[in-house]
Coordinates of C-alpha atoms in Angstrom, one line a residue:
M1270 CA -66.3 22.4 28.0
E1271 CA -68.5 23.7 31.0
L1272 CA -71.7 25.1 29.5
L1273 CA -73.9 25.8 32.5
N1274 CA -73.2 25.9 36.3
I1275 CA -76.4 26.7 38.6
E1276 CA -77.7 25.8 42.0
C1277 CA -80.2 23.3 42.3
L1278 CA -81.5 22.1 45.7
G1279 CA -78.3 23.3 47.6
K1280 CA -75.8 21.6 45.3
R1281 CA -74.3 22.7 42.0
L1282 CA -75.8 21.4 38.9
R1283 CA -73.2 21.4 36.0
L1284 CA -73.7 20.8 32.3
E1285 CA -70.8 19.8 30.3
G1286 CA -71.2 19.5 26.2
S1287 CA -69.2 20.0 22.9
I1288 CA -70.2 21.2 19.4
A1289 CA -70.0 17.2 18.6
G1290 CA -73.4 17.3 20.5
W1291 CA -72.8 15.1 23.5
Q1292 CA -73.9 16.4 27.0
Q1293 CA -73.5 15.4 30.4
L1294 CA -75.4 16.7 33.6
Y1295 CA -73.9 16.4 37.0
W1296 CA -75.6 17.3 40.2
D1297 CA -73.1 17.4 43.2
N1298 CA -70.4 16.0 40.7
Q1299 CA -72.6 12.8 40.0
L1300 CA -73.7 12.0 36.5
V1301 CA -77.3 12.1 36.5
S1302 CA -78.2 12.5 32.6
Q1303 CA -76.3 12.4 29.2
K1304 CA -77.0 12.6 25.9
S1305 CA -74.8 11.2 23.0
A1306 CA -73.6 13.1 20.1
S1307 CA -76.2 13.2 17.4
A1308 CA -75.6 13.6 13.7
T1309 CA -78.6 15.6 13.2
D1310 CA -77.1 18.6 15.2
Q1311 CA -80.1 18.6 17.6
A1312 CA -80.1 22.1 19.6
F1313 CA -83.0 21.6 22.2
H1314 CA -82.3 18.9 24.9
I1315 CA -84.2 17.9 28.0
H1316 CA -82.3 16.5 30.7
S1317 CA -84.5 14.5 33.3
F1318 CA -83.6 12.7 36.5
E1319 CA -85.1 12.1 40.0
L1320 CA -84.0 13.2 43.5
T1321 CA -85.4 12.0 46.7
R1322 CA -87.1 14.2 49.2
Q1323 CA -87.5 13.0 52.8
T1324 CA -90.4 14.6 54.8
S1325 CA -91.3 13.9 58.5
I1326 CA -94.9 12.6 59.2
A1327 CA -95.8 13.2 62.9
T1328 CA -97.2 10.2 65.1
E1329 CA -99.2 10.1 68.0
T1330 CA -96.9 7.8 69.7
E1331 CA -95.3 9.5 72.7
N1332 CA -91.7 7.8 72.3
T1333 CA -91.7 8.2 68.7
S1334 CA -91.6 11.9 67.4
A1335 CA -92.0 11.4 63.5
N1336 CA -91.9 8.8 60.7
V1337 CA -89.7 9.7 57.8
S1338 CA -91.1 9.4 54.4
V1339 CA -89.2 9.4 51.1
T1340 CA -90.6 10.5 48.0
P1341 CA -89.3 10.9 44.6
L1342 CA -88.6 14.5 43.2
P1343 CA -88.6 14.8 39.4
V1344 CA -86.1 17.5 38.1
R1345 CA -86.0 18.7 34.5
L1346 CA -83.3 20.8 32.8
E1347 CA -84.2 22.3 29.5
I1348 CA -81.5 23.2 27.2
D1349 CA -81.6 25.1 23.6
V1350 CA -77.9 25.8 22.6
N1351 CA -76.7 27.5 19.5
W1352 CA -73.0 27.2 18.9
Q1353 CA -72.2 29.8 16.2
P1354 CA -73.0 32.4 17.4
F1355 CA -73.0 30.7 21.0
Q1356 CA -76.1 31.3 22.8
L1357 CA -77.7 29.0 25.5
D1358 CA -81.1 29.3 26.8
Y1359 CA -82.0 27.0 30.1
C1360 CA -84.8 26.5 32.3
L1361 CA -84.6 24.3 35.5
L1362 CA -87.9 23.0 36.7
I1363 CA -88.3 20.9 39.9
D1364 CA -91.5 18.9 40.5
D1365 CA -92.9 20.8 37.3
E1366 CA -92.4 24.1 38.8
S1367 CA -90.0 26.6 37.2
I1368 CA -87.3 27.5 39.6
T1369 CA -85.0 29.5 37.5
Q1370 CA -84.1 30.3 33.8
G1371 CA -81.7 32.6 31.9
Q1372 CA -79.3 32.8 28.8
R1373 CA -75.4 32.3 28.5
T1374 CA -73.4 34.1 25.7
V1375 CA -69.8 33.7 24.6
K1376 CA -69.1 36.4 27.2
D1377 CA -70.1 34.5 30.0
I1378 CA -67.9 31.6 28.8
E1379 CA -64.9 33.5 28.4
R1380 CA -65.2 34.8 32.1
Q1381 CA -66.1 31.5 33.7
T1382 CA -63.4 29.4 35.9
P1383 CA -64.7 25.9 35.1
E1384 CA -65.2 23.7 38.3
V1385 CA -63.6 20.6 37.2
A1386 CA -60.2 21.1 35.0
V1387 CA -60.0 19.5 31.5
V1388 CA -57.7 16.3 31.7
K1389 CA -55.3 16.5 28.7
N1390 CA -53.2 13.4 27.6
Q1391 CA -49.7 14.7 27.7
K1392 CA -47.2 13.2 25.1
I1393 CA -43.8 12.7 26.3
S1394 CA -41.1 14.5 24.3
V1395 CA -38.0 16.3 24.8
V1396 CA -40.1 19.9 24.3
G1397 CA -42.6 18.4 26.9
L1398 CA -39.9 17.4 29.4
A1399 CA -38.5 20.8 28.9
S1400 CA -41.5 22.6 29.6
L1401 CA -42.1 20.7 32.7
G1402 CA -38.4 21.6 34.0
F1403 CA -39.2 25.0 33.0
K1404 CA -42.6 25.1 35.0
L1405 CA -40.9 23.7 38.2
L1406 CA -38.4 26.7 38.0
K1407 CA -40.6 29.8 36.8
S1408 CA -41.8 30.3 40.4
A1409 CA -38.2 31.8 41.2
K1410 CA -37.8 35.4 40.2
V1411 CA -34.4 34.9 39.8
V1412 CA -34.8 32.6 36.7
K1413 CA -36.1 35.6 34.7
V1414 CA -32.9 37.3 35.6
L1415 CA -30.9 34.4 34.4
F1416 CA -32.8 33.7 31.1
A1417 CA -32.5 37.3 30.4
G1418 CA -28.9 37.6 31.0
A1419 CA -28.5 34.6 28.9
S1420 CA -30.5 35.7 26.1
V1421 CA -28.3 39.3 26.1
A1422 CA -25.0 37.0 25.9
A1423 CA -26.5 34.8 23.0
Y1424 CA -27.7 37.8 21.0
S1425 CA -24.5 39.8 21.7
W1426 CA -22.4 36.8 20.4
L1427 CA -24.5 36.9 17.2
F1428 CA -24.5 40.6 16.8
S1429 CA -23.4 43.6 19.0
F1430 CA -24.4 44.3 22.6
Q1431 CA -26.2 47.3 21.9
F1432 CA -28.3 45.6 19.1
A1433 CA -28.8 42.4 21.5
L1434 CA -30.5 44.6 24.0
A1435 CA -32.6 46.4 21.4
L1436 CA -33.6 42.9 20.1
I1437 CA -34.3 41.9 23.8
G1438 CA -36.5 45.1 24.0
C1439 CA -38.3 43.8 21.0
L1440 CA -39.2 40.2 22.4
V1441 CA -40.4 41.9 25.5
F1442 CA -42.7 44.3 23.5
H1443 CA -43.8 41.2 21.6
E1444 CA -44.4 39.4 24.9
Y1445 CA -46.1 42.2 26.4
G1446 CA -48.8 42.1 23.5
H1447 CA -50.0 38.8 25.1
I1448 CA -49.9 40.0 28.5
R1449 CA -52.2 42.9 27.6
A1450 CA -54.5 40.3 25.8
M1451 CA -54.7 38.3 28.6
K1452 CA -55.5 40.7 31.1
H1453 CA -58.1 42.2 28.5
F1454 CA -60.0 38.7 29.5
G1455 CA -59.4 39.1 33.4
M1456 CA -56.7 36.5 33.4
K1457 CA -53.9 36.6 35.8
T1458 CA -50.4 36.6 34.3
K1459 CA -47.0 35.3 35.7
G1460 CA -44.8 37.7 33.8
I1461 CA -42.5 37.3 30.7
Y1462 CA -39.5 34.9 30.3
L1463 CA -36.7 35.2 27.8
I1464 CA -35.3 32.2 26.4
P1465 CA -31.8 32.3 24.4
F1466 CA -32.3 31.4 20.8
V1467 CA -36.0 30.8 21.4
G1468 CA -37.8 34.1 22.1
G1469 CA -39.8 34.6 24.9
L1470 CA -42.9 33.2 27.0
A1471 CA -45.9 35.3 28.6
L1472 CA -47.3 32.9 31.1
S1473 CA -50.7 32.6 32.8
D1474 CA -52.0 29.8 35.2
E1475 CA -55.7 30.3 34.1
R1476 CA -56.7 28.4 31.1
I1477 CA -59.0 29.9 28.1
N1478 CA -62.4 28.9 27.1
T1479 CA -63.0 30.0 23.8
R1480 CA -61.2 29.9 20.3
W1481 CA -61.6 33.8 20.3
Q1482 CA -59.3 33.8 23.4
D1483 CA -56.8 31.7 21.8
V1484 CA -56.5 34.0 18.7
Y1485 CA -56.6 37.2 20.3
I1486 CA -54.0 36.3 22.9
S1487 CA -51.8 34.9 20.3
I1488 CA -52.1 37.4 17.4
M1489 CA -51.5 40.5 19.6
G1490 CA -48.0 39.4 20.2
P1491 CA -47.1 39.7 16.7
T1492 CA -49.3 42.8 16.3
F1493 CA -47.6 44.6 18.9
G1494 CA -44.2 43.4 17.1
L1495 CA -45.6 44.8 13.7
I1496 CA -46.4 48.1 15.6
L1497 CA -42.7 48.4 17.0
S1498 CA -41.3 47.6 13.3
I1499 CA -43.3 50.5 12.0
I1500 CA -42.2 52.7 14.7
C1501 CA -38.7 51.6 13.7
V1502 CA -39.0 52.4 10.2
G1503 CA -40.4 56.0 11.1
L1504 CA -37.5 56.7 13.3
Y1505 CA -35.1 55.3 10.3
W1506 CA -36.7 57.8 8.0
I1507 CA -36.5 60.8 10.6
T1508 CA -33.0 60.0 11.7
G1509 CA -31.3 58.1 8.7
N1510 CA -29.8 55.8 11.6
V1511 CA -29.4 52.5 10.0
F1512 CA -29.7 50.9 13.4
F1513 CA -33.5 51.5 13.4
A1514 CA -33.5 49.9 9.8
G1515 CA -31.9 46.9 11.1
L1516 CA -34.2 46.7 14.2
A1517 CA -37.3 47.0 12.3
A1518 CA -36.3 44.2 9.7
F1519 CA -35.1 41.8 12.2
N1520 CA -38.0 42.2 14.6
A1521 CA -40.3 41.9 11.5
L1522 CA -38.4 38.4 10.7
L1523 CA -38.9 37.2 14.5
N1524 CA -42.6 38.0 14.8
L1525 CA -43.3 36.6 11.0
F1526 CA -41.9 33.3 12.4
N1527 CA -44.0 33.3 15.3
L1528 CA -47.1 33.6 12.7
L1529 CA -46.0 30.4 11.1
P1530 CA -48.6 27.8 11.3
I1531 CA -46.9 25.5 13.6
L1532 CA -47.6 24.6 17.2
P1533 CA -46.7 26.0 19.7
L1534 CA -46.2 29.1 17.8
D1535 CA -48.6 32.1 17.7
G1536 CA -49.6 31.3 14.1
G1537 CA -50.3 27.5 15.0
H1538 CA -52.9 28.6 17.6
I1539 CA -54.5 31.4 15.2
L1540 CA -54.9 29.0 12.4
K1541 CA -55.8 26.1 14.3
S1542 CA -58.4 28.0 16.0
I1543 CA -59.8 29.6 12.5
S1544 CA -59.9 26.2 10.9
F1545 CA -61.1 24.1 13.8
S1546 CA -64.2 26.5 14.2
M1547 CA -65.5 25.6 10.6
N1548 CA -68.2 23.0 10.9
S1549 CA -68.3 21.6 7.8
L1550 CA -66.3 19.9 4.8
I1551 CA -66.3 23.4 3.0
G1552 CA -64.2 24.5 6.0
L1553 CA -61.6 21.8 5.5
I1554 CA -61.5 22.6 1.7
A1555 CA -61.0 26.2 2.3
C1556 CA -58.2 25.8 4.7
I1557 CA -56.4 23.2 2.1
L1558 CA -56.8 25.9 -0.6
G1559 CA -55.6 28.9 1.8
A1560 CA -52.5 26.7 2.6
A1561 CA -51.8 25.9 -1.2
I1562 CA -52.3 29.7 -2.3
G1563 CA -49.8 30.4 0.7
V1564 CA -47.3 28.1 -0.4
F1565 CA -47.7 29.2 -4.1
I1566 CA -47.2 32.8 -3.2
S1567 CA -44.2 31.9 -1.0
Y1568 CA -42.4 30.1 -3.7
S1569 CA -43.3 32.6 -6.3
L1570 CA -41.7 35.3 -4.1
G1571 CA -38.5 33.2 -3.5
L1572 CA -39.6 32.9 0.1
A1573 CA -38.4 28.9 0.0
L1574 CA -38.3 28.5 3.7
L1575 CA -41.5 30.3 4.4
G1576 CA -43.1 28.1 2.1
F1577 CA -41.8 25.0 3.3
L1578 CA -42.6 25.7 6.9
L1579 CA -46.1 27.0 6.0
L1580 CA -46.6 23.7 4.1
I1581 CA -45.7 21.5 7.2
G1582 CA -47.6 23.6 9.6
S1583 CA -50.8 23.5 7.4
V1584 CA -50.7 19.7 7.0
E1585 CA -50.2 19.4 10.8
I1586 CA -53.5 21.6 11.3
I1587 CA -55.5 19.6 8.7
F1588 CA -54.4 16.2 10.0
E1589 CA -55.8 17.1 13.6
W1590 CA -58.9 18.8 12.1
R1591 CA -61.2 15.6 12.5
G1592 CA -60.8 15.8 16.4
R1593 CA -61.8 19.6 16.6
H1594 CA -65.5 18.7 18.1
Q1595 CA -63.8 17.1 21.1
S1596 CA -62.2 20.4 22.2
H1597 CA -63.4 22.2 25.3
L1598 CA -62.9 25.5 23.5
L1599 CA -66.0 27.3 22.3
P1600 CA -65.6 27.8 18.4
L1601 CA -65.5 31.1 16.6
D1602 CA -69.0 32.3 14.7
R1603 CA -68.6 33.2 11.0
Y1604 CA -67.7 36.8 11.6
G1605 CA -64.9 35.8 14.1
Q1606 CA -63.5 33.4 11.7
I1607 CA -63.3 36.0 8.7
F1608 CA -62.3 39.0 11.0
S1609 CA -59.3 36.5 12.5
T1610 CA -58.3 35.5 9.1
V1611 CA -58.2 39.2 7.7
W1612 CA -56.2 40.2 10.8
Y1613 CA -53.7 37.3 10.4
L1614 CA -53.3 38.0 6.7
L1615 CA -52.7 41.8 7.2
T1616 CA -50.3 41.2 9.9
V1617 CA -48.2 38.8 7.9
A1618 CA -48.4 41.1 4.9
G1619 CA -47.1 44.1 7.0
L1620 CA -44.2 42.3 8.2
V1621 CA -43.3 40.7 5.0
G1622 CA -43.5 44.2 3.4
I1623 CA -41.2 45.6 5.9
I1624 CA -38.6 42.7 5.5
W1625 CA -38.8 43.3 1.7
Y1626 CA -38.5 47.2 1.9
F1627 CA -35.1 47.1 3.6
A1628 CA -33.9 44.0 1.6
G1629 CA -34.0 46.3 -1.6
S1630 CA -32.0 49.0 0.1
G1631 CA -28.8 47.7 -1.1
D1632 CA -27.6 47.1 2.5
E1633 CA -26.1 43.6 2.8
M1634 CA -27.1 43.4 6.7
L1635 CA -30.8 44.6 6.0
A1636 CA -30.8 41.9 3.5
I1637 CA -30.3 39.0 5.7
P1638 CA -34.0 38.7 6.8
L1639 CA -35.2 38.1 3.2
Q1640 CA -32.2 35.8 2.5
I1641 CA -33.5 33.6 5.6
L1642 CA -36.8 33.5 4.1
G1643 CA -35.4 32.4 0.8
S1644 CA -33.1 29.9 2.0

């Protein structure tokens, strides 16, 4: 990830690095210094390199105005970086003279637009090809209307037309949570797309730089969904209309599935960011124990499908844990890990509680979400 980008002798001096310990320093996009990953987790680094300086020397010859002298110009960048919580102190010296110094925090990383985009190795898959085709079409506004119409038709076939419209409203409200989160970080958004039998997508062409951004953007969708279900519960208590009860239960089910730890679902992004920010074997053990407890509770409550999907998603994240240091995303600090975990668990508990509450009402329709989780 890009840690620093400052001016040096009229060119850009850019420092790339990762929590694994490696650092690469570029001047005018040319590699001038690098540090390998270190098991000692050294925080202080000195990058030294030389540039050339040309000076003109006047002569007494009439036909020659000057001779050019080339002298080496030593440049030194001193870096002191702490990853959790992130803080980077730097000092740039040219010819042993301090030119600039300063400090960068997680807020600076969140707001930056990296000069060089991260190259990702794309795996060819059906989902990947579908995503590529979708990206080719997403610029046309008519696609939004077509997908929205197809979604209404699909959900009307499963339920009633009125309930389908209400369900679409729930999906839009969920995706709006993602949109608000993106705008919180100053990201430009491209709107909401509804996909039949899948849900919706909130799109942005800008990339994230930190694990906290990944957690915040991902969890705000289900959080907005939980708020909407709570509002529907309140309307049901006030009016006694079972329509609001059904909307609260099925909306809770949709948002609960979004919180499963399976990529590319919201829960997959959340738990991956939390677990990949744990910089020790204790963190991996905590993830395994948390997954085991979640599976045990799910099966104990008769939520077989939820427990099975939780197990699959957790195994996927555990297998990818070794490569966490190669990510360009800035990890969560200890407070961020705890806060994100509590936020995630409270949201899951709230959604499950709403589903459980209406399943005990005696209405067969309202019991369907719990039956799905127990299948």
